[in-house]
mmCIF file of C-alpha atoms in Angstrom:
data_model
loop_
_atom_site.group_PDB
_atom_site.id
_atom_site.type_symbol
_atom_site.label_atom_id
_atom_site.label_comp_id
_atom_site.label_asym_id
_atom_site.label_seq_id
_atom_site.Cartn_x
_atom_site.Cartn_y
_atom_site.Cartn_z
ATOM 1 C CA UNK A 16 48.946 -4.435 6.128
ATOM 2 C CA UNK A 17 51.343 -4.439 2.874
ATOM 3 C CA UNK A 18 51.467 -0.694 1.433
ATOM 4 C CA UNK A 19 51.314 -2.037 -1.655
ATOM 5 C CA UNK A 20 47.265 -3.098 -0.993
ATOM 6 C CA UNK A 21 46.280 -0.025 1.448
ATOM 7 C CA UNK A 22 45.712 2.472 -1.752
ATOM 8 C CA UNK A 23 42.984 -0.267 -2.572
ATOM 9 C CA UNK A 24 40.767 -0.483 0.759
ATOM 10 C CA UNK A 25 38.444 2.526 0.284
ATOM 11 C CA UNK A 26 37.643 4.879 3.593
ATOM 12 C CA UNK A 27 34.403 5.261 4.018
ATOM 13 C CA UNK A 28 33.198 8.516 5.847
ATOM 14 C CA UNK A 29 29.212 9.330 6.494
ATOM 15 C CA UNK A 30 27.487 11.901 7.253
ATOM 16 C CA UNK A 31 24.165 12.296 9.476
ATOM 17 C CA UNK A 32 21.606 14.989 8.668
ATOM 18 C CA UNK A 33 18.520 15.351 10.560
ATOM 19 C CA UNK A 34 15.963 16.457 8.531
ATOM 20 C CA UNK A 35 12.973 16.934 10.311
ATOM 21 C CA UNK A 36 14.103 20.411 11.383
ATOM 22 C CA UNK A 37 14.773 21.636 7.375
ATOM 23 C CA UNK A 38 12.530 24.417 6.555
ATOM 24 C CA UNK A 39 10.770 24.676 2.879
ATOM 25 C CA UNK A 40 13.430 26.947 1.098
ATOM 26 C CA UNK A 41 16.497 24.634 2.486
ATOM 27 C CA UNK A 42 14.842 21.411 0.604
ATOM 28 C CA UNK A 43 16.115 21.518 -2.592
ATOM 29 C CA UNK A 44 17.450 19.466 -5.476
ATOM 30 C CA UNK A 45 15.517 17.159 -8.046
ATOM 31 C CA UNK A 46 11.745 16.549 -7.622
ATOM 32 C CA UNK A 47 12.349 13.327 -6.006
ATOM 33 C CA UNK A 48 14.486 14.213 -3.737
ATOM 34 C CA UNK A 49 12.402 16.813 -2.668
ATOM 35 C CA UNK A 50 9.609 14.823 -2.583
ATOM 36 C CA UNK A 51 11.932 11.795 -0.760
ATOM 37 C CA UNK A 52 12.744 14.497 1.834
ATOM 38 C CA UNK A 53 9.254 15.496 2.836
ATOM 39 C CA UNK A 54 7.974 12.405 2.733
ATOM 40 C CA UNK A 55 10.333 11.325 5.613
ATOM 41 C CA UNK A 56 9.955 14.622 7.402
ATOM 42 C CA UNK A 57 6.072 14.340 7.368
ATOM 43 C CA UNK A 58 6.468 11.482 9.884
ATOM 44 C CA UNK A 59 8.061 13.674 12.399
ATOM 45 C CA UNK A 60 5.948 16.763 12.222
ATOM 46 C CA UNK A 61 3.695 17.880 14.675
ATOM 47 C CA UNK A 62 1.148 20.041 14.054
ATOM 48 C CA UNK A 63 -2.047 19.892 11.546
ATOM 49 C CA UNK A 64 -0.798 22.626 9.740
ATOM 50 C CA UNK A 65 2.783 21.737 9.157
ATOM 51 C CA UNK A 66 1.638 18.306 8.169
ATOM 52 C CA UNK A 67 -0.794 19.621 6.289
ATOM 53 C CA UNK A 68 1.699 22.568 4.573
ATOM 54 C CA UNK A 69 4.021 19.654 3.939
ATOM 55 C CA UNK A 70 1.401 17.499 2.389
ATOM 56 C CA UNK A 71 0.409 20.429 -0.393
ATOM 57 C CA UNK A 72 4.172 20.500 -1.059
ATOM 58 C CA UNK A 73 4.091 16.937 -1.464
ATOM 59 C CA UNK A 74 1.189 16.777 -3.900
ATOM 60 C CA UNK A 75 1.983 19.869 -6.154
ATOM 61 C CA UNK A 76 5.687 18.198 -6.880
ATOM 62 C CA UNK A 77 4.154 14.749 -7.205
ATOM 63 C CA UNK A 78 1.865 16.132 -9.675
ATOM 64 C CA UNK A 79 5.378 18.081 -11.529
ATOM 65 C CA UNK A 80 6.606 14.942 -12.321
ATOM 66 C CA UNK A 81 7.479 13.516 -15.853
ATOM 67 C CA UNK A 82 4.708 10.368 -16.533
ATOM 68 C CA UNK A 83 8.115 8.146 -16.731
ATOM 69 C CA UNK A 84 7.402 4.447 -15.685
ATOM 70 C CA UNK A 85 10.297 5.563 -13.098
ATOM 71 C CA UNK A 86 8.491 7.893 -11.705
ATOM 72 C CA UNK A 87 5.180 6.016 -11.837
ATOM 73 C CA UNK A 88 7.046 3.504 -9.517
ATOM 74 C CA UNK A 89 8.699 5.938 -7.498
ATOM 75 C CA UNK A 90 4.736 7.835 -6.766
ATOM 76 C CA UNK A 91 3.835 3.669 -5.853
ATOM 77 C CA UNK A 92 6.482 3.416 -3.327
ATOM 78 C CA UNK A 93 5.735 6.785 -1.875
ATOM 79 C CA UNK A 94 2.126 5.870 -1.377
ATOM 80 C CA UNK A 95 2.802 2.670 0.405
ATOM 81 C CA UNK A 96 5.331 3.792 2.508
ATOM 82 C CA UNK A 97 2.360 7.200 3.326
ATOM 83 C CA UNK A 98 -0.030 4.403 3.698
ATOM 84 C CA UNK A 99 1.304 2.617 5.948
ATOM 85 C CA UNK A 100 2.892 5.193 8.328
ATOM 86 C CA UNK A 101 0.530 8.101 8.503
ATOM 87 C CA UNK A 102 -2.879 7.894 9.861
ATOM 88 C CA UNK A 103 -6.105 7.185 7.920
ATOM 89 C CA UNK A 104 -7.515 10.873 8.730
ATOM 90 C CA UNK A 105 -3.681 12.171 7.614
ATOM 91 C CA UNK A 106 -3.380 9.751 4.357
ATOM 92 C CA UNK A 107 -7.154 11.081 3.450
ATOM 93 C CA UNK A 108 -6.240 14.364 3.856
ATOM 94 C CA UNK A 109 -3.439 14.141 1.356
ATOM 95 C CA UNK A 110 -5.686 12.030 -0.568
ATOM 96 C CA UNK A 111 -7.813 15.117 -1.153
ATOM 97 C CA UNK A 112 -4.947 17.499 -1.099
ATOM 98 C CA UNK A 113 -3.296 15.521 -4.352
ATOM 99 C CA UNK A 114 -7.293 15.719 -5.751
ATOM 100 C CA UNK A 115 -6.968 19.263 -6.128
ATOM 101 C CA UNK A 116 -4.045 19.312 -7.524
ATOM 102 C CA UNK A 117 -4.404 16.177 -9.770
ATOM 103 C CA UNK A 118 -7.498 14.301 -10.500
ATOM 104 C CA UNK A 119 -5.299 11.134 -12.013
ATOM 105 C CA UNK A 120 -2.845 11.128 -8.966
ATOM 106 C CA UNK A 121 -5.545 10.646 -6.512
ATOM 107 C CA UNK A 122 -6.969 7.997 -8.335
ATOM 108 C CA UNK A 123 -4.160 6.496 -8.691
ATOM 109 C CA UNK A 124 -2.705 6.998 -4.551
ATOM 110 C CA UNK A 125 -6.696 5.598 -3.547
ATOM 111 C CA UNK A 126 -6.275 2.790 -6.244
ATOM 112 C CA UNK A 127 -3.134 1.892 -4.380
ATOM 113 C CA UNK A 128 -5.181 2.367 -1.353
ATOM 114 C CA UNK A 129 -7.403 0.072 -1.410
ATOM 115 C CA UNK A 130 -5.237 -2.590 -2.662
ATOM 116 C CA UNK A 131 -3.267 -2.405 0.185
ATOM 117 C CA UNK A 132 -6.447 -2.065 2.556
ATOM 118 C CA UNK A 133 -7.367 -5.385 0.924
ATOM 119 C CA UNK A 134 -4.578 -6.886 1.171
ATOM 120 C CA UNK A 135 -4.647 -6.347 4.811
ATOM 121 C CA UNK A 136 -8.045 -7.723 4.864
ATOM 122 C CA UNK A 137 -6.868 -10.715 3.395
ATOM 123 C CA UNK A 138 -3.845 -10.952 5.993
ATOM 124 C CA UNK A 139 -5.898 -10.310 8.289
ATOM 125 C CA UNK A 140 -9.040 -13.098 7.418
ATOM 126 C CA UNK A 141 -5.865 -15.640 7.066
ATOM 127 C CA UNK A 142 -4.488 -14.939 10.470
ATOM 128 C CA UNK A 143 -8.255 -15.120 11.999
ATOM 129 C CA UNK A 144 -8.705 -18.652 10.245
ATOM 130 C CA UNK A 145 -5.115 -20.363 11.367
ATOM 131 C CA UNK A 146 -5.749 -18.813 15.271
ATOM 132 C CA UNK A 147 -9.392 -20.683 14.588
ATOM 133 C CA UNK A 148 -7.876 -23.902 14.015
ATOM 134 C CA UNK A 149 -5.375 -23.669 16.258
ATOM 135 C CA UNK A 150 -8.106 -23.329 19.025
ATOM 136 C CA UNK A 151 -10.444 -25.921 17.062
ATOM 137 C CA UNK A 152 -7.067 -28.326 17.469
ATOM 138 C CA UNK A 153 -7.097 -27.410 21.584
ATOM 139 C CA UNK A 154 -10.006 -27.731 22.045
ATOM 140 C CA UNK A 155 -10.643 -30.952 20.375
ATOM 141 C CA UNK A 156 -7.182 -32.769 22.347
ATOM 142 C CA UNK A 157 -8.782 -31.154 25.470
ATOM 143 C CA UNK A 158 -11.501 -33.169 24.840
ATOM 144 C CA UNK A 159 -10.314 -36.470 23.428
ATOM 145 C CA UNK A 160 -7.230 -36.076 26.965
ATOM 146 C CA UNK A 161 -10.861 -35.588 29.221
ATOM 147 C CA UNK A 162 -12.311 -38.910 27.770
ATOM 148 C CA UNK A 163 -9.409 -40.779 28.261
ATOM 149 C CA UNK A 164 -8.669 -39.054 31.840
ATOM 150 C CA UNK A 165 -12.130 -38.160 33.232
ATOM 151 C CA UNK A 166 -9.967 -36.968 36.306
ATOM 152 C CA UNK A 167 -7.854 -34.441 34.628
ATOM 153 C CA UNK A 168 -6.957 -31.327 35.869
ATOM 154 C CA UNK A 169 -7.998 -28.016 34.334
ATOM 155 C CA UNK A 170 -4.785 -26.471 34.864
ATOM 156 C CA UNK A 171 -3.536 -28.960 32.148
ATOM 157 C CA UNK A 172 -5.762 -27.365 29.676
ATOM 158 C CA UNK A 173 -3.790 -24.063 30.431
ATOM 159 C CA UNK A 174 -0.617 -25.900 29.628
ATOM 160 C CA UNK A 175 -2.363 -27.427 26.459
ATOM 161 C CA UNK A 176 -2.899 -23.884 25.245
ATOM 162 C CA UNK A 177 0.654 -22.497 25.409
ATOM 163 C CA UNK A 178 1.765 -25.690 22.750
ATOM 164 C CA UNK A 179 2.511 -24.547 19.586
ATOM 165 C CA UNK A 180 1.199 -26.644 16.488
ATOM 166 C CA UNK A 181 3.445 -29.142 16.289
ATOM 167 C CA UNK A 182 3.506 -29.974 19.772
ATOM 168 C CA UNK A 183 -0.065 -29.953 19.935
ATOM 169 C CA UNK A 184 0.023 -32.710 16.553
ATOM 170 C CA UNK A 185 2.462 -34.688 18.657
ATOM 171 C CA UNK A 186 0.629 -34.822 21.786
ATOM 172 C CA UNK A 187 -2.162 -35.650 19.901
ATOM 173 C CA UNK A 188 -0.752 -39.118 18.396
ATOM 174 C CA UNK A 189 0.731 -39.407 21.406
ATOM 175 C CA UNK A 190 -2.532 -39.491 23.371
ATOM 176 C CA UNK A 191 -3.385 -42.706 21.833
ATOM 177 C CA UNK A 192 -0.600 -44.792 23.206
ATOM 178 C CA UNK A 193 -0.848 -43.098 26.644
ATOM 179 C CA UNK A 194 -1.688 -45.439 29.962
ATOM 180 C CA UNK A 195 -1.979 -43.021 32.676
ATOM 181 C CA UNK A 196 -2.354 -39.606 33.412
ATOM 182 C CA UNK A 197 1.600 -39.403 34.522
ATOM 183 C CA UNK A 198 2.654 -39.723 30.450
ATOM 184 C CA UNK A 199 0.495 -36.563 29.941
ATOM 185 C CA UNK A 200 2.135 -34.537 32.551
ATOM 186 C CA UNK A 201 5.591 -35.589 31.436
ATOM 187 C CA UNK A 202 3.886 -34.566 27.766
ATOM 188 C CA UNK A 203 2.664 -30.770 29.423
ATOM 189 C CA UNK A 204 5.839 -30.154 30.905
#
């Protein structure tokens, strides 16, 4: 490479820190990084106690915080990302924990809560309805393919059910044109 260009490629150097291990007094800095910090290290504690020591921690410096629309945000993503890694039991427990400290924070972190517990629900209901119809759609070809082949094999049906969607919607327009049962193995295969 030209010397002229090499002062102009930057060298990048990293460091790893685990942080799991860091004790109370070595977690320092600004309130959100302190709170940053614990909030990763929570996931790797074991213990009630040290989960629960780190939770306090947690909820005292959350409830330090400037009401900032930064830090509003920054107490949102915090609660999500709590939400959806801890445990119910642990995530209540802090729920309760950040009560003590601050009545508007918890109400707040449970607001969050339950939108995100109904927001599952509503992931969840959509998932249940599109696995419905996909079996509504099996079940249907299975039986339009018996009336047309009364002599059909079951272990076609178990074929049937490994089709995705689309292949399912294709065999199905397909079924109309078919003469024998030898077009809806080639179909299954």
């Amino acid at each position: 490479m030209d010397g002229d260009l090499k002062d102009y490629i930057p060298d990048y150097k990293y460091e790893l820190f685990e942080i799991s291990s860091l004790r109370e007094e070595e977690v320092k800095g600004a309130k959100r990084l302190r709170i940053y910090l614990d909030v990763l290290r929570m996931r790797s504690l074991e213990g009630k106690e040290a989960i629960r020591e780190v939770m306090l921690r947690v909820a005292v410096t959350i409830s330090e915080l400037s009401w900032t629309e930064a830090n509003e945000r920054f107490f949102q993503v915090c609660t999500i990302y709590l939400f959806d890694t801890m445990g119910g039991e642990n995530f209540q427990q802090l729920s309760e924990l950040m009560k003590m400290v601050s009545e508007e924070r918890s109400e707040k972190m449970q607001t969050i809560a339950d939108m995100l517990r109904q927001e599952g629900m509503e992931k969840g209901i959509m998932k249940g309805r599109e696995e419905g119809r996909e079996e509504g759609r099996e079940e249907l070809l299975w039986k339009l393919i018996s009336k047309k082949f009364p002599k059909v094999s079951q272990k076609h049906f178990e074929k049937l059910k490994s089709l995705t969607i689309e292949q399912l919607d294709s065999l199905g327009l397909e079924l109309i044109d078919m003469k024998n049962e030898e077009e809806l193995k080639k179909h299954l295969m």
